[in-house]
């Protein structure tokens, strides 16, 4: 007997499973597995007692009654496979009708019959037969499997064989036993012949197809029509037909229309018909549905945890974290609000909330931690608290009876926020209606509170660092802009919304001599404390160089040297502009910085100047200079690239956007040549203009990766009657001429009280120019916030105050100038130098 290890292992399992079976149950068990192991269509068992000769049919598997009836008795003289197997004591295989000869019942065309003898120690007592298809001898392995099953079953059939010989059973009795076994099956079973007439139904099948009296002998389709099955399951009939035509067993699940139960139907084609097994799987499907629902719920929970984890990982600020919790936690639980409360010292502070009235949040912010409350309880115990109704809330916390109505909530989950073993506060998930959370929901919320705690602590630290960074940035920028009479200014600084590092953008307004004013804006490339410190150094350097009255191009040369000395990794852009109200001009130079926008009343916005020179740190002097005429009431708009350039907008498009925003804002009522009346009105208008421009170019919800600075100055030219200038002689008479001019002009300006000191100041300045300088010499008086006296000459020699000894006859002129004037100094011009003084007006 040849058998591979897989078949042998399977047979060991089969025999162990049937070890306790006897009688007909044993025969049915052996036949079932013999048919399965050979892939057969059905099987039968024939037995004879010790004195009997005729083989009697004792068991049938998978064969309809019309086929099995031809095999109820087999004579020993037959040449059929069972008779020959018993006669010779060896397995026999014979082909079906039309394939081989011999006597005995015919077999279906295209099939064969394998018969294996049942041999006891005394004799051959019967045969185990399997109907096979196609009509080809079974493989040695399959034949060996049937022989092994027969050999295992024979010892357990010995008593039954004796009973059969004594007349205890007959072929008809064997058939009745099979019918009774099928009738009492827990599964529905019925058979149809080749004409689809129902030949057998058991008790369960009657309940499916109706009474057996109305079904037996009639076609299956009559039953389908009577029960309206075709209407409810129109594809069921075609499935039956396909199974019969295929010749192979098929199975499928179907919901039976008459009782709405689910059945697994196995259709097994047999010679001249079809057998149908219908097992009720409604409960198993329900269990499977419950298991699938549980798996979906678990997958949904895992997905929610994953989504919340991703959202919290991307959240930076406390607002981001609270919004992420509201978006990812509230909907799955049907909650209506969340509030995050953190412990700060001895107080409970509201760090963020969604879905709560603002007055309620204000009322609970700052509650003492020692007050009896659910948050204090959760903080002290470290365990979550779940309150299902307002009644439960007021019973537990009678001193807070009004809070549910004020919060508009009726159920709560108070979840501790524990980070690294520290309880930092409580997250409250609330419901608008009474709500009972089951154990699974409570466990999930408790697990989610761990994620919330980590994100909230990270956001709290981020907010603290971001606040400190912004405070540092504000400390490095001008706290209050100067208010010279020649310009009215307003500025804005907007830090990047991404990251907490400070930036290097800065701006400045620096009053200069001659009523002029310097407008400065710059950007140190990069973010961080090092860049912020560099920005502070550059601001200081610009102030120092501006005090030395360097022209814009010269100032940038010296600033470039400073940045170059800081190292190869430091670069900065800068635009330095000087507005002269006496000439109504603006002169500027740029190192890698975008040009200013000039808004003249009644004219389109323009960006004067050519392409800027390279940034500081990489530039090679000289720097180019641009001069533009600036009418009274014009706007000079300085900005950094963070305002006009981003990853989604190039700088050219950004500058066009800025021009459009400025044009639209200045066309509004009270702007442009409408000229707001009064300093306060003008300041307010410029402040609104800054806000409008920022709102247009950097909307509130737009994330920015770079800082942005904006400086807007409205110009005020000196009136022509507030300017007076004269050329002077180059000899000693120049001082007298200067005194005469000063005296006459101050009289016209009604500033006679300033005449004595002014005459003395110009005398000293002109005498110094005559003695130490060279011509031409000029005198100019400017009446602005102060009285300005300027004396120019063609020399580049810088005057210096020196200490004169008691015996010196001169050298005290500049000391006198310094003591008599409010402020004085020297600046270089294109033709020489200018010495100036300032005196306060009466």
mmCIF file with all atom_site columns, N, CA, C and O in Angstrom, residues 574-602:
data_model
loop_
_atom_site.group_PDB
_atom_site.id
_atom_site.type_symbol
_atom_site.label_atom_id
_atom_site.label_alt_id
_atom_site.label_comp_id
_atom_site.label_asym_id
_atom_site.label_entity_id
_atom_site.label_seq_id
_atom_site.pdbx_PDB_ins_code
_atom_site.Cartn_x
_atom_site.Cartn_y
_atom_site.Cartn_z
_atom_site.occupancy
_atom_site.B_iso_or_equiv
_atom_site.pdbx_formal_charge
_atom_site.auth_seq_id
_atom_site.auth_comp_id
_atom_site.auth_asym_id
_atom_site.auth_atom_id
_atom_site.pdbx_PDB_model_num
ATOM 1   N N  . UNK A 1 574 ? 20.560 95.830  3.241   1.00 0.00 ? 574 UNK A N  1
ATOM 2   C CA . UNK A 1 574 ? 20.263 97.093  3.903   1.00 0.00 ? 574 UNK A CA 1
ATOM 3   C C  . UNK A 1 574 ? 19.919 98.145  2.856   1.00 0.00 ? 574 UNK A C  1
ATOM 4   O O  . UNK A 1 574 ? 20.518 98.184  1.771   1.00 0.00 ? 574 UNK A O  1
ATOM 5   N N  . UNK A 1 575 ? 18.945 98.976  3.182   1.00 0.00 ? 575 UNK A N  1
ATOM 6   C CA . UNK A 1 575 ? 18.624 100.143 2.363   1.00 0.00 ? 575 UNK A CA 1
ATOM 7   C C  . UNK A 1 575 ? 18.694 101.359 3.288   1.00 0.00 ? 575 UNK A C  1
ATOM 8   O O  . UNK A 1 575 ? 18.039 101.400 4.330   1.00 0.00 ? 575 UNK A O  1
ATOM 9   N N  . UNK A 1 576 ? 19.526 102.335 2.888   1.00 0.00 ? 576 UNK A N  1
ATOM 10  C CA . UNK A 1 576 ? 19.721 103.555 3.684   1.00 0.00 ? 576 UNK A CA 1
ATOM 11  C C  . UNK A 1 576 ? 19.289 104.733 2.822   1.00 0.00 ? 576 UNK A C  1
ATOM 12  O O  . UNK A 1 576 ? 19.841 104.966 1.738   1.00 0.00 ? 576 UNK A O  1
ATOM 13  N N  . UNK A 1 577 ? 18.267 105.450 3.286   1.00 0.00 ? 577 UNK A N  1
ATOM 14  C CA . UNK A 1 577 ? 17.708 106.580 2.529   1.00 0.00 ? 577 UNK A CA 1
ATOM 15  C C  . UNK A 1 577 ? 17.751 107.830 3.399   1.00 0.00 ? 577 UNK A C  1
ATOM 16  O O  . UNK A 1 577 ? 17.492 107.775 4.601   1.00 0.00 ? 577 UNK A O  1
ATOM 17  N N  . UNK A 1 578 ? 18.080 108.983 2.765   1.00 0.00 ? 578 UNK A N  1
ATOM 18  C CA . UNK A 1 578 ? 18.104 110.269 3.468   1.00 0.00 ? 578 UNK A CA 1
ATOM 19  C C  . UNK A 1 578 ? 17.106 111.199 2.778   1.00 0.00 ? 578 UNK A C  1
ATOM 20  O O  . UNK A 1 578 ? 17.223 111.474 1.573   1.00 0.00 ? 578 UNK A O  1
ATOM 21  N N  . UNK A 1 579 ? 16.129 111.647 3.545   1.00 0.00 ? 579 UNK A N  1
ATOM 22  C CA . UNK A 1 579 ? 15.140 112.594 3.019   1.00 0.00 ? 579 UNK A CA 1
ATOM 23  C C  . UNK A 1 579 ? 15.525 114.004 3.459   1.00 0.00 ? 579 UNK A C  1
ATOM 24  O O  . UNK A 1 579 ? 15.758 114.254 4.653   1.00 0.00 ? 579 UNK A O  1
ATOM 25  N N  . UNK A 1 580 ? 15.594 114.923 2.490   1.00 0.00 ? 580 UNK A N  1
ATOM 26  C CA . UNK A 1 580 ? 15.943 116.316 2.748   1.00 0.00 ? 580 UNK A CA 1
ATOM 27  C C  . UNK A 1 580 ? 14.700 117.169 2.511   1.00 0.00 ? 580 UNK A C  1
ATOM 28  O O  . UNK A 1 580 ? 14.271 117.375 1.363   1.00 0.00 ? 580 UNK A O  1
ATOM 29  N N  . UNK A 1 581 ? 14.084 117.695 3.581   1.00 0.00 ? 581 UNK A N  1
ATOM 30  C CA . UNK A 1 581 ? 12.853 118.470 3.386   1.00 0.00 ? 581 UNK A CA 1
ATOM 31  C C  . UNK A 1 581 ? 13.101 119.826 2.735   1.00 0.00 ? 581 UNK A C  1
ATOM 32  O O  . UNK A 1 581 ? 12.172 120.406 2.155   1.00 0.00 ? 581 UNK A O  1
ATOM 33  N N  . UNK A 1 582 ? 14.329 120.328 2.836   1.00 0.00 ? 582 UNK A N  1
ATOM 34  C CA . UNK A 1 582 ? 14.611 121.622 2.215   1.00 0.00 ? 582 UNK A CA 1
ATOM 35  C C  . UNK A 1 582 ? 14.651 121.493 0.697   1.00 0.00 ? 582 UNK A C  1
ATOM 36  O O  . UNK A 1 582 ? 14.151 122.347 -0.035  1.00 0.00 ? 582 UNK A O  1
ATOM 37  N N  . UNK A 1 583 ? 15.231 120.383 0.200   1.00 0.00 ? 583 UNK A N  1
ATOM 38  C CA . UNK A 1 583 ? 15.316 120.164 -1.241  1.00 0.00 ? 583 UNK A CA 1
ATOM 39  C C  . UNK A 1 583 ? 14.181 119.322 -1.772  1.00 0.00 ? 583 UNK A C  1
ATOM 40  O O  . UNK A 1 583 ? 14.028 119.163 -2.987  1.00 0.00 ? 583 UNK A O  1
ATOM 41  N N  . UNK A 1 584 ? 13.366 118.719 -0.861  1.00 0.00 ? 584 UNK A N  1
ATOM 42  C CA . UNK A 1 584 ? 12.275 117.819 -1.240  1.00 0.00 ? 584 UNK A CA 1
ATOM 43  C C  . UNK A 1 584 ? 12.790 116.671 -2.101  1.00 0.00 ? 584 UNK A C  1
ATOM 44  O O  . UNK A 1 584 ? 12.234 116.336 -3.140  1.00 0.00 ? 584 UNK A O  1
ATOM 45  N N  . UNK A 1 585 ? 13.904 116.082 -1.657  1.00 0.00 ? 585 UNK A N  1
ATOM 46  C CA . UNK A 1 585 ? 14.499 114.951 -2.371  1.00 0.00 ? 585 UNK A CA 1
ATOM 47  C C  . UNK A 1 585 ? 14.791 113.824 -1.398  1.00 0.00 ? 585 UNK A C  1
ATOM 48  O O  . UNK A 1 585 ? 14.907 114.031 -0.179  1.00 0.00 ? 585 UNK A O  1
ATOM 49  N N  . UNK A 1 586 ? 14.930 112.629 -1.959  1.00 0.00 ? 586 UNK A N  1
ATOM 50  C CA . UNK A 1 586 ? 15.336 111.452 -1.177  1.00 0.00 ? 586 UNK A CA 1
ATOM 51  C C  . UNK A 1 586 ? 16.476 110.780 -1.923  1.00 0.00 ? 586 UNK A C  1
ATOM 52  O O  . UNK A 1 586 ? 16.363 110.472 -3.122  1.00 0.00 ? 586 UNK A O  1
ATOM 53  N N  . UNK A 1 587 ? 17.584 110.588 -1.222  1.00 0.00 ? 587 UNK A N  1
ATOM 54  C CA . UNK A 1 587 ? 18.749 109.920 -1.785  1.00 0.00 ? 587 UNK A CA 1
ATOM 55  C C  . UNK A 1 587 ? 18.917 108.601 -1.046  1.00 0.00 ? 587 UNK A C  1
ATOM 56  O O  . UNK A 1 587 ? 18.910 108.586 0.198   1.00 0.00 ? 587 UNK A O  1
ATOM 57  N N  . UNK A 1 588 ? 19.050 107.491 -1.789  1.00 0.00 ? 588 UNK A N  1
ATOM 58  C CA . UNK A 1 588 ? 19.203 106.199 -1.103  1.00 0.00 ? 588 UNK A CA 1
ATOM 59  C C  . UNK A 1 588 ? 20.210 105.330 -1.846  1.00 0.00 ? 588 UNK A C  1
ATOM 60  O O  . UNK A 1 588 ? 20.482 105.501 -3.045  1.00 0.00 ? 588 UNK A O  1
ATOM 61  N N  . UNK A 1 589 ? 20.752 104.380 -1.091  1.00 0.00 ? 589 UNK A N  1
ATOM 62  C CA . UNK A 1 589 ? 21.637 103.350 -1.627  1.00 0.00 ? 589 UNK A CA 1
ATOM 63  C C  . UNK A 1 589 ? 21.189 102.016 -1.043  1.00 0.00 ? 589 UNK A C  1
ATOM 64  O O  . UNK A 1 589 ? 20.687 101.961 0.086   1.00 0.00 ? 589 UNK A O  1
ATOM 65  N N  . UNK A 1 590 ? 21.356 100.941 -1.814  1.00 0.00 ? 590 UNK A N  1
ATOM 66  C CA . UNK A 1 590 ? 20.864 99.632  -1.399  1.00 0.00 ? 590 UNK A CA 1
ATOM 67  C C  . UNK A 1 590 ? 21.952 98.590  -1.558  1.00 0.00 ? 590 UNK A C  1
ATOM 68  O O  . UNK A 1 590 ? 22.658 98.564  -2.571  1.00 0.00 ? 590 UNK A O  1
ATOM 69  N N  . UNK A 1 591 ? 22.057 97.717  -0.540  1.00 0.00 ? 591 UNK A N  1
ATOM 70  C CA . UNK A 1 591 ? 22.956 96.563  -0.602  1.00 0.00 ? 591 UNK A CA 1
ATOM 71  C C  . UNK A 1 591 ? 22.094 95.310  -0.550  1.00 0.00 ? 591 UNK A C  1
ATOM 72  O O  . UNK A 1 591 ? 21.739 94.816  0.524   1.00 0.00 ? 591 UNK A O  1
ATOM 73  N N  . UNK A 1 592 ? 21.716 94.814  -1.717  1.00 0.00 ? 592 UNK A N  1
ATOM 74  C CA . UNK A 1 592 ? 20.931 93.593  -1.801  1.00 0.00 ? 592 UNK A CA 1
ATOM 75  C C  . UNK A 1 592 ? 19.497 93.723  -1.362  1.00 0.00 ? 592 UNK A C  1
ATOM 76  O O  . UNK A 1 592 ? 18.804 92.704  -1.206  1.00 0.00 ? 592 UNK A O  1
ATOM 77  N N  . UNK A 1 593 ? 19.004 94.943  -1.143  1.00 0.00 ? 593 UNK A N  1
ATOM 78  C CA . UNK A 1 593 ? 17.657 95.123  -0.605  1.00 0.00 ? 593 UNK A CA 1
ATOM 79  C C  . UNK A 1 593 ? 16.732 95.642  -1.702  1.00 0.00 ? 593 UNK A C  1
ATOM 80  O O  . UNK A 1 593 ? 17.159 96.419  -2.553  1.00 0.00 ? 593 UNK A O  1
ATOM 81  N N  . UNK A 1 594 ? 15.453 95.209  -1.686  1.00 0.00 ? 594 UNK A N  1
ATOM 82  C CA . UNK A 1 594 ? 14.523 95.721  -2.708  1.00 0.00 ? 594 UNK A CA 1
ATOM 83  C C  . UNK A 1 594 ? 14.332 97.232  -2.574  1.00 0.00 ? 594 UNK A C  1
ATOM 84  O O  . UNK A 1 594 ? 14.427 97.785  -1.478  1.00 0.00 ? 594 UNK A O  1
ATOM 85  N N  . UNK A 1 595 ? 14.051 97.931  -3.678  1.00 0.00 ? 595 UNK A N  1
ATOM 86  C CA . UNK A 1 595 ? 13.951 99.397  -3.661  1.00 0.00 ? 595 UNK A CA 1
ATOM 87  C C  . UNK A 1 595 ? 12.721 99.858  -2.898  1.00 0.00 ? 595 UNK A C  1
ATOM 88  O O  . UNK A 1 595 ? 11.746 99.115  -2.735  1.00 0.00 ? 595 UNK A O  1
ATOM 89  N N  . UNK A 1 596 ? 12.738 101.110 -2.425  1.00 0.00 ? 596 UNK A N  1
ATOM 90  C CA . UNK A 1 596 ? 11.554 101.632 -1.735  1.00 0.00 ? 596 UNK A CA 1
ATOM 91  C C  . UNK A 1 596 ? 10.429 101.888 -2.725  1.00 0.00 ? 596 UNK A C  1
ATOM 92  O O  . UNK A 1 596 ? 10.659 102.090 -3.912  1.00 0.00 ? 596 UNK A O  1
ATOM 93  N N  . UNK A 1 597 ? 9.221  101.883 -2.205  1.00 0.00 ? 597 UNK A N  1
ATOM 94  C CA . UNK A 1 597 ? 8.069  102.285 -3.000  1.00 0.00 ? 597 UNK A CA 1
ATOM 95  C C  . UNK A 1 597 ? 7.802  103.763 -2.719  1.00 0.00 ? 597 UNK A C  1
ATOM 96  O O  . UNK A 1 597 ? 7.791  104.197 -1.565  1.00 0.00 ? 597 UNK A O  1
ATOM 97  N N  . UNK A 1 598 ? 7.613  104.545 -3.779  1.00 0.00 ? 598 UNK A N  1
ATOM 98  C CA . UNK A 1 598 ? 7.331  105.971 -3.651  1.00 0.00 ? 598 UNK A CA 1
ATOM 99  C C  . UNK A 1 598 ? 5.906  106.208 -4.120  1.00 0.00 ? 598 UNK A C  1
ATOM 100 O O  . UNK A 1 598 ? 5.542  105.892 -5.260  1.00 0.00 ? 598 UNK A O  1
ATOM 101 N N  . UNK A 1 599 ? 5.090  106.738 -3.207  1.00 0.00 ? 599 UNK A N  1
ATOM 102 C CA . UNK A 1 599 ? 3.691  107.004 -3.517  1.00 0.00 ? 599 UNK A CA 1
ATOM 103 C C  . UNK A 1 599 ? 3.513  108.519 -3.511  1.00 0.00 ? 599 UNK A C  1
ATOM 104 O O  . UNK A 1 599 ? 3.479  109.158 -2.450  1.00 0.00 ? 599 UNK A O  1
ATOM 105 N N  . UNK A 1 600 ? 3.436  109.111 -4.692  1.00 0.00 ? 600 UNK A N  1
ATOM 106 C CA . UNK A 1 600 ? 3.234  110.550 -4.812  1.00 0.00 ? 600 UNK A CA 1
ATOM 107 C C  . UNK A 1 600 ? 1.761  110.837 -5.030  1.00 0.00 ? 600 UNK A C  1
ATOM 108 O O  . UNK A 1 600 ? 1.080  110.094 -5.753  1.00 0.00 ? 600 UNK A O  1
ATOM 109 N N  . UNK A 1 601 ? 1.231  111.870 -4.394  1.00 0.00 ? 601 UNK A N  1
ATOM 110 C CA . UNK A 1 601 ? -0.203 112.161 -4.547  1.00 0.00 ? 601 UNK A CA 1
ATOM 111 C C  . UNK A 1 601 ? -0.591 112.326 -6.012  1.00 0.00 ? 601 UNK A C  1
ATOM 112 O O  . UNK A 1 601 ? 0.037  113.071 -6.761  1.00 0.00 ? 601 UNK A O  1
ATOM 113 N N  . UNK A 1 602 ? -1.593 111.547 -6.423  1.00 0.00 ? 602 UNK A N  1
ATOM 114 C CA . UNK A 1 602 ? -2.094 111.650 -7.788  1.00 0.00 ? 602 UNK A CA 1
ATOM 115 C C  . UNK A 1 602 ? -1.268 110.909 -8.813  1.00 0.00 ? 602 UNK A C  1
ATOM 116 O O  . UNK A 1 602 ? -1.511 111.054 -10.014 1.00 0.00 ? 602 UNK A O  1
#
